[in-house]
Amino acid sequence: MADSQQYSIDTSHLDFDPNEMREKYTRERDKRIRKEGFGQYQATAGEFSNFIDDHYVEPGFTREPLFDEVDVVIIGGGFGGLLTGAHLREAGVKNIRVIDKAGDFGGTWYWNRYPGAQCDVESFVYMPLLEELDYIPSERYAHAPEILEHSKNIAKKYDLYKDTCFQTEVTEIRWDESISRWIIHTNRGDEMKAHFVAMSNGILTRPKLPGIPGIENFKGHTFHTSRWDYDYTGGSSAGELTNLKDKRVGIIGTGATAVQCIPHLGEAAKQLYVFQRTPSSVDVRKNAPTSPEWIKKLKPGWHQKRVENFNFSLTGGEPDKDLVGDGWTDVANAAKEMQRDKPSLSADQKKEALEIADLKKMQEIRDRVNTIVQDKKTAEALKAYYWQFCKRPCFHDEYLDTYNLSNVELVDTLGQGVERITETGVIVNGTEYELDCLIFATGFEVGGSYTGTSGYDVIGRDGAALSKKWDEGLATFHGMYSHGYPNCFFLGFTQTAVTANVTHMLNEQARHIAHVIAHGVNNGLSTIEASQEAEKEWIDIIEQHSGSAEQLYIKCTPGYYNNEGASGNRNGFFSGQFGGGPGKFFKILSDWRDEGSLKGLDIN
Ligand code: NDP
């Protein structure tokens, strides 16, 4: 996003004034900024802890505590943990234990079973290990049950169920110097030992609630989307929520989750009120069953090639062909088109080209609302006025049509949010909407420390807590290990490179971590630890680009991408990432592995 008020590249072809639009974006943003920032939210703890109960397991699970030893403990059974397990198995590591608080593998897809849940990045690039499992997703954007099943199949294929501890929460991991092992403490009384630990705690895992006055008073039925209560609504992830036919339902939030479940609520409820603070941008989806003809044409190696092609296209590269070619890459492709054959464009003009491409795309998305939503006031309220990537872009072919149903009402809070919750309903602009059921589609905690959101601390050499070390700022080598914490590996957004296709990032991290751990296990090494120098060098590399993501996002409408519009939070979603982009980051990792000397690691 360029800083200058006027554009220096040609904007005469636009059918709107880009400067006016930019000002409108700023006005829309400013009216949503709240001084409390992340503090506006209410944790799912204390009297709200029932919002995170696991509905998918039988109550009353018990087991004896474990005091045994394994080569590798993987914390987290979502895609990050599964991929680490898969790569470790490929590298010959046998003695692996996965720990997860859920009742099965799947991570995000274990918890998020709300109606309509679906991957929003193409399943042929989002779902990992497709060739290894000889599996082709049944549709272009697979639905949640299929992705959950795929997770379980990865665990089966790589024999990860054996030894796994489900329904187990890690409470602390502590390095025991005398035996060079980690001791893993859990809420089941375990004190198991592990030679190596890989942590894939997940990225958006802990549901949050809005701190709306009166939230504790609501007497009707209520739940968060990531713990959908099918006993109450009836139906399944495929919809058919028949128990709602005589219910007045309210949903707070209109983010990526709400966009997918609202069509099912609208279809089923006697009356649906959607309480909106900021509209999502909702572009076309065009989902389709996978074509058997297309499958026949796939050649070995197709999957990794497609995954890399998507990442390359999305991050400004120009592959021979944009293989995925869906709404994710439209803006990047349009910007590239504007820059083509214009070598004289300055860096600022290239930024302008990207901004203009985005303005055009968003105008197209707003125009689409007019073509679908019949009521003019509702249509206007559903238009998003911000850059497309300020929030998770949404793609859906039924969401907007839902507002044409006579039992569905959009309650626009004009950027201010719900005013108050009462025993019987929700108040917006002084009007009370009476409800039988109130659903929170209000997202997940972001912005705490790494150890804060994972729920446990990592106590390394000399009793030093990782939470304390990282309070001063993240400190890692390659984002995956930290000095003072030998044999301990992190997956996630820890000084690595963020991608829209999160499983791609996790797979590259898992491949790398498994390479290092397997080297340790297979060669009988005692400890592997990031050297202080290597860590310092990596932090310097990260700091060269520090703030670039924040600078970009600070102009955005508030949300979890930009610390709710507040600046200077070092623990924000995009803080401290490698600024060179994911492609370059993955190349650094593969070059490092190829070089072979495990440079930067102290090995004993
Ligand atoms: P989000 O954090 O994106 O959305 C939360 C919603 O709650 C926003 O619309 C927010 O409004 C609204 N809200 C919060 N407080 C209030 C309030 N006081 N009054 C009214 N509204 C309020 O959560 P989601 O669960 O939708 O999505 C989280 C992430 O999960 C996505 O960004 C995406 O990364 C991932 N996801 C992925 C999917 C996939 O891959 N298929 C599907 C769904 C989600 P405001 O915008 O104004 O803050």
PDB file of C-alpha atoms and ligand atoms in Angstrom, residues 32 34 40-41 108-109 112 114 116-121 126 142 147 203-204 208-213 224-226 251-260 275-280 285 328 386 391-394 411 413 415-419 421 428 440-446 500 502 557-561 564 573, ligand 1:
ATOM      1  CA  ARG A  32     -13.736   0.336  14.313  1.00  0.00           C
ATOM      2  CA  ARG A  34     -11.149   0.197  20.014  1.00  0.00           C
ATOM      3  CA  GLN A  40     -12.042  -6.354  24.321  1.00  0.00           C
ATOM      4  CA  TYR A  41     -12.230 -10.160  24.324  1.00  0.00           C
ATOM      5  CA  THR A 108      -8.365 -27.702  13.689  1.00  0.00           C
ATOM      6  CA  TRP A 109     -10.469 -30.248  11.846  1.00  0.00           C
ATOM      7  CA  ASN A 112     -14.145 -27.205  13.895  1.00  0.00           C
ATOM      8  CA  TYR A 114     -19.557 -26.564  12.337  1.00  0.00           C
ATOM      9  CA  GLY A 116     -20.471 -26.026   6.124  1.00  0.00           C
ATOM     10  CA  ALA A 117     -16.859 -26.203   7.359  1.00  0.00           C
ATOM     11  CA  GLN A 118     -14.638 -26.542   4.349  1.00  0.00           C
ATOM     12  CA  CYS A 119     -11.052 -25.745   3.398  1.00  0.00           C
ATOM     13  CA  ASP A 120     -10.807 -22.380   1.718  1.00  0.00           C
ATOM     14  CA  VAL A 121      -7.459 -23.017   0.062  1.00  0.00           C
ATOM     15  CA  TYR A 126      -4.105 -27.714   1.230  1.00  0.00           C
ATOM     16  CA  ALA A 142     -13.108 -30.446   0.509  1.00  0.00           C
ATOM     17  CA  ILE A 147     -10.200 -33.528   5.864  1.00  0.00           C
ATOM     18  CA  ILE A 203      -2.064 -21.424  15.523  1.00  0.00           C
ATOM     19  CA  LEU A 204      -5.698 -20.478  16.102  1.00  0.00           C
ATOM     20  CA  LYS A 208     -12.379 -16.495  22.432  1.00  0.00           C
ATOM     21  CA  LEU A 209     -15.587 -14.674  23.294  1.00  0.00           C
ATOM     22  CA  PRO A 210     -16.371 -10.998  23.015  1.00  0.00           C
ATOM     23  CA  GLY A 211     -16.339  -9.084  26.290  1.00  0.00           C
ATOM     24  CA  ILE A 212     -19.807  -7.713  25.609  1.00  0.00           C
ATOM     25  CA  PRO A 213     -21.486  -6.355  28.764  1.00  0.00           C
ATOM     26  CA  HIS A 224     -18.875 -21.231  20.151  1.00  0.00           C
ATOM     27  CA  THR A 225     -18.632 -22.368  16.526  1.00  0.00           C
ATOM     28  CA  SER A 226     -15.539 -24.460  17.232  1.00  0.00           C
ATOM     29  CA  ILE A 251     -24.912 -15.401  15.564  1.00  0.00           C
ATOM     30  CA  ILE A 252     -22.246 -12.873  16.531  1.00  0.00           C
ATOM     31  CA  GLY A 253     -19.420 -12.544  14.014  1.00  0.00           C
ATOM     32  CA  THR A 254     -19.166 -12.559  10.246  1.00  0.00           C
ATOM     33  CA  GLY A 255     -15.604 -13.862   9.721  1.00  0.00           C
ATOM     34  CA  ALA A 256     -14.487 -16.889   7.691  1.00  0.00           C
ATOM     35  CA  THR A 257     -16.253 -19.355  10.006  1.00  0.00           C
ATOM     36  CA  ALA A 258     -19.562 -17.490  10.045  1.00  0.00           C
ATOM     37  CA  VAL A 259     -19.573 -17.171   6.254  1.00  0.00           C
ATOM     38  CA  GLN A 260     -19.514 -20.960   5.992  1.00  0.00           C
ATOM     39  CA  PHE A 275     -24.945  -9.490  14.225  1.00  0.00           C
ATOM     40  CA  GLN A 276     -22.255  -7.929  12.076  1.00  0.00           C
ATOM     41  CA  ARG A 277     -19.435  -5.576  13.066  1.00  0.00           C
ATOM     42  CA  THR A 278     -17.303  -5.799   9.909  1.00  0.00           C
ATOM     43  CA  PRO A 279     -18.402  -7.570   6.728  1.00  0.00           C
ATOM     44  CA  SER A 280     -16.121 -10.180   5.165  1.00  0.00           C
ATOM     45  CA  ARG A 285     -16.134 -20.189  -4.755  1.00  0.00           C
ATOM     46  CA  TRP A 328      -6.364 -16.269  -3.912  1.00  0.00           C
ATOM     47  CA  TYR A 386     -10.618  -2.592   3.183  1.00  0.00           C
ATOM     48  CA  LYS A 391      -8.816 -10.136   6.837  1.00  0.00           C
ATOM     49  CA  ARG A 392      -8.948 -13.734   5.736  1.00  0.00           C
ATOM     50  CA  PRO A 393     -10.536 -13.460   2.266  1.00  0.00           C
ATOM     51  CA  CYS A 394     -13.716 -15.537   1.996  1.00  0.00           C
ATOM     52  CA  VAL A 411     -28.247  -6.606  12.095  1.00  0.00           C
ATOM     53  CA  THR A 413     -23.826  -2.717  14.215  1.00  0.00           C
ATOM     54  CA  GLY A 415     -18.716  -1.131  13.061  1.00  0.00           C
ATOM     55  CA  GLN A 416     -19.424  -0.834  16.787  1.00  0.00           C
ATOM     56  CA  GLY A 417     -20.294  -4.410  17.718  1.00  0.00           C
ATOM     57  CA  VAL A 418     -23.077  -5.724  19.894  1.00  0.00           C
ATOM     58  CA  GLU A 419     -24.025  -3.265  22.624  1.00  0.00           C
ATOM     59  CA  ILE A 421     -26.382  -9.147  25.994  1.00  0.00           C
ATOM     60  CA  VAL A 428     -27.915  -3.440  19.102  1.00  0.00           C
ATOM     61  CA  PHE A 440     -20.402 -17.047  18.968  1.00  0.00           C
ATOM     62  CA  ALA A 441     -18.434 -17.038  15.697  1.00  0.00           C
ATOM     63  CA  THR A 442     -15.915 -14.755  17.336  1.00  0.00           C
ATOM     64  CA  GLY A 443     -12.665 -16.495  16.504  1.00  0.00           C
ATOM     65  CA  PHE A 444      -9.605 -17.498  18.476  1.00  0.00           C
ATOM     66  CA  GLU A 445      -7.037 -16.015  20.833  1.00  0.00           C
ATOM     67  CA  VAL A 446      -4.067 -14.314  19.223  1.00  0.00           C
ATOM     68  CA  ALA A 500      -1.816 -18.660   3.250  1.00  0.00           C
ATOM     69  CA  VAL A 502      -0.531 -23.234   6.283  1.00  0.00           C
ATOM     70  CA  THR A 557      -9.375  -2.479   9.426  1.00  0.00           C
ATOM     71  CA  PRO A 558      -8.846  -3.976  12.914  1.00  0.00           C
ATOM     72  CA  GLY A 559      -8.725  -7.718  13.377  1.00  0.00           C
ATOM     73  CA  TYR A 560      -6.383 -10.378  14.643  1.00  0.00           C
ATOM     74  CA  TYR A 561      -4.039  -9.892  11.649  1.00  0.00           C
ATOM     75  CA  GLU A 564      -6.886  -5.187  16.472  1.00  0.00           C
ATOM     76  CA  PHE A 573       0.037 -12.580  14.399  1.00  0.00           C
TER      77      PHE A 573
HETATM   78  P1  NDP B   1     -12.496 -14.225  13.093  1.00  0.00           P
HETATM   79  O1  NDP B   1     -11.607 -13.766  14.187  1.00  0.00           O
HETATM   80  O2  NDP B   1     -12.008 -14.114  11.728  1.00  0.00           O
HETATM   81  O3  NDP B   1     -13.900 -13.498  13.156  1.00  0.00           O
HETATM   82  C1  NDP B   1     -14.482 -13.103  14.372  1.00  0.00           C
HETATM   83  C2  NDP B   1     -15.729 -12.336  14.071  1.00  0.00           C
HETATM   84  O4  NDP B   1     -16.353 -11.933  15.276  1.00  0.00           O
HETATM   85  C3  NDP B   1     -15.454 -11.058  13.289  1.00  0.00           C
HETATM   86  O5  NDP B   1     -16.445 -10.918  12.311  1.00  0.00           O
HETATM   87  C4  NDP B   1     -15.539  -9.996  14.361  1.00  0.00           C
HETATM   88  O6  NDP B   1     -15.832  -8.712  13.865  1.00  0.00           O
HETATM   89  C5  NDP B   1     -16.690 -10.543  15.170  1.00  0.00           C
HETATM   90  N1  NDP B   1     -16.799  -9.922  16.488  1.00  0.00           N
HETATM   91  C6  NDP B   1     -15.901  -9.937  17.491  1.00  0.00           C
HETATM   92  N2  NDP B   1     -16.341  -9.218  18.534  1.00  0.00           N
HETATM   93  C7  NDP B   1     -17.558  -8.745  18.201  1.00  0.00           C
HETATM   94  C8  NDP B   1     -18.527  -7.951  18.848  1.00  0.00           C
HETATM   95  N3  NDP B   1     -18.296  -7.462  20.078  1.00  0.00           N
HETATM   96  N4  NDP B   1     -19.680  -7.674  18.210  1.00  0.00           N
HETATM   97  C9  NDP B   1     -19.887  -8.161  16.969  1.00  0.00           C
HETATM   98  N5  NDP B   1     -19.011  -8.908  16.289  1.00  0.00           N
HETATM   99  C10 NDP B   1     -17.856  -9.204  16.897  1.00  0.00           C
HETATM  100  O7  NDP B   1     -12.868 -15.762  13.461  1.00  0.00           O
HETATM  101  P2  NDP B   1     -13.304 -16.951  12.488  1.00  0.00           P
HETATM  102  O8  NDP B   1     -13.592 -18.112  13.355  1.00  0.00           O
HETATM  103  O9  NDP B   1     -14.325 -16.516  11.521  1.00  0.00           O
HETATM  104  O10 NDP B   1     -12.004 -17.239  11.652  1.00  0.00           O
HETATM  105  C11 NDP B   1     -10.755 -17.388  12.288  1.00  0.00           C
HETATM  106  C12 NDP B   1      -9.747 -17.917  11.304  1.00  0.00           C
HETATM  107  O11 NDP B   1      -9.907 -19.308  11.158  1.00  0.00           O
HETATM  108  C13 NDP B   1      -9.868 -17.392   9.880  1.00  0.00           C
HETATM  109  O12 NDP B   1      -9.311 -16.146   9.737  1.00  0.00           O
HETATM  110  C14 NDP B   1      -9.125 -18.440   9.116  1.00  0.00           C
HETATM  111  O13 NDP B   1      -7.747 -18.243   9.187  1.00  0.00           O
HETATM  112  C15 NDP B   1      -9.521 -19.682   9.864  1.00  0.00           C
HETATM  113  N6  NDP B   1     -10.629 -20.324   9.160  1.00  0.00           N
HETATM  114  C16 NDP B   1     -10.281 -21.113   8.129  1.00  0.00           C
HETATM  115  C17 NDP B   1     -11.222 -21.755   7.437  1.00  0.00           C
HETATM  116  C18 NDP B   1     -10.791 -22.642   6.366  1.00  0.00           C
HETATM  117  O14 NDP B   1      -9.650 -22.820   6.064  1.00  0.00           O
HETATM  118  N7  NDP B   1     -11.708 -23.244   5.756  1.00  0.00           N
HETATM  119  C19 NDP B   1     -12.658 -21.594   7.703  1.00  0.00           C
HETATM  120  C20 NDP B   1     -12.921 -20.739   8.821  1.00  0.00           C
HETATM  121  C21 NDP B   1     -11.931 -20.127   9.509  1.00  0.00           C
HETATM  122  P3  NDP B   1     -14.633  -7.755  13.344  1.00  0.00           P
HETATM  123  O15 NDP B   1     -14.251  -8.260  11.999  1.00  0.00           O
HETATM  124  O16 NDP B   1     -15.214  -6.408  13.340  1.00  0.00           O
HETATM  125  O17 NDP B   1     -13.506  -7.889  14.339  1.00  0.00           O
END
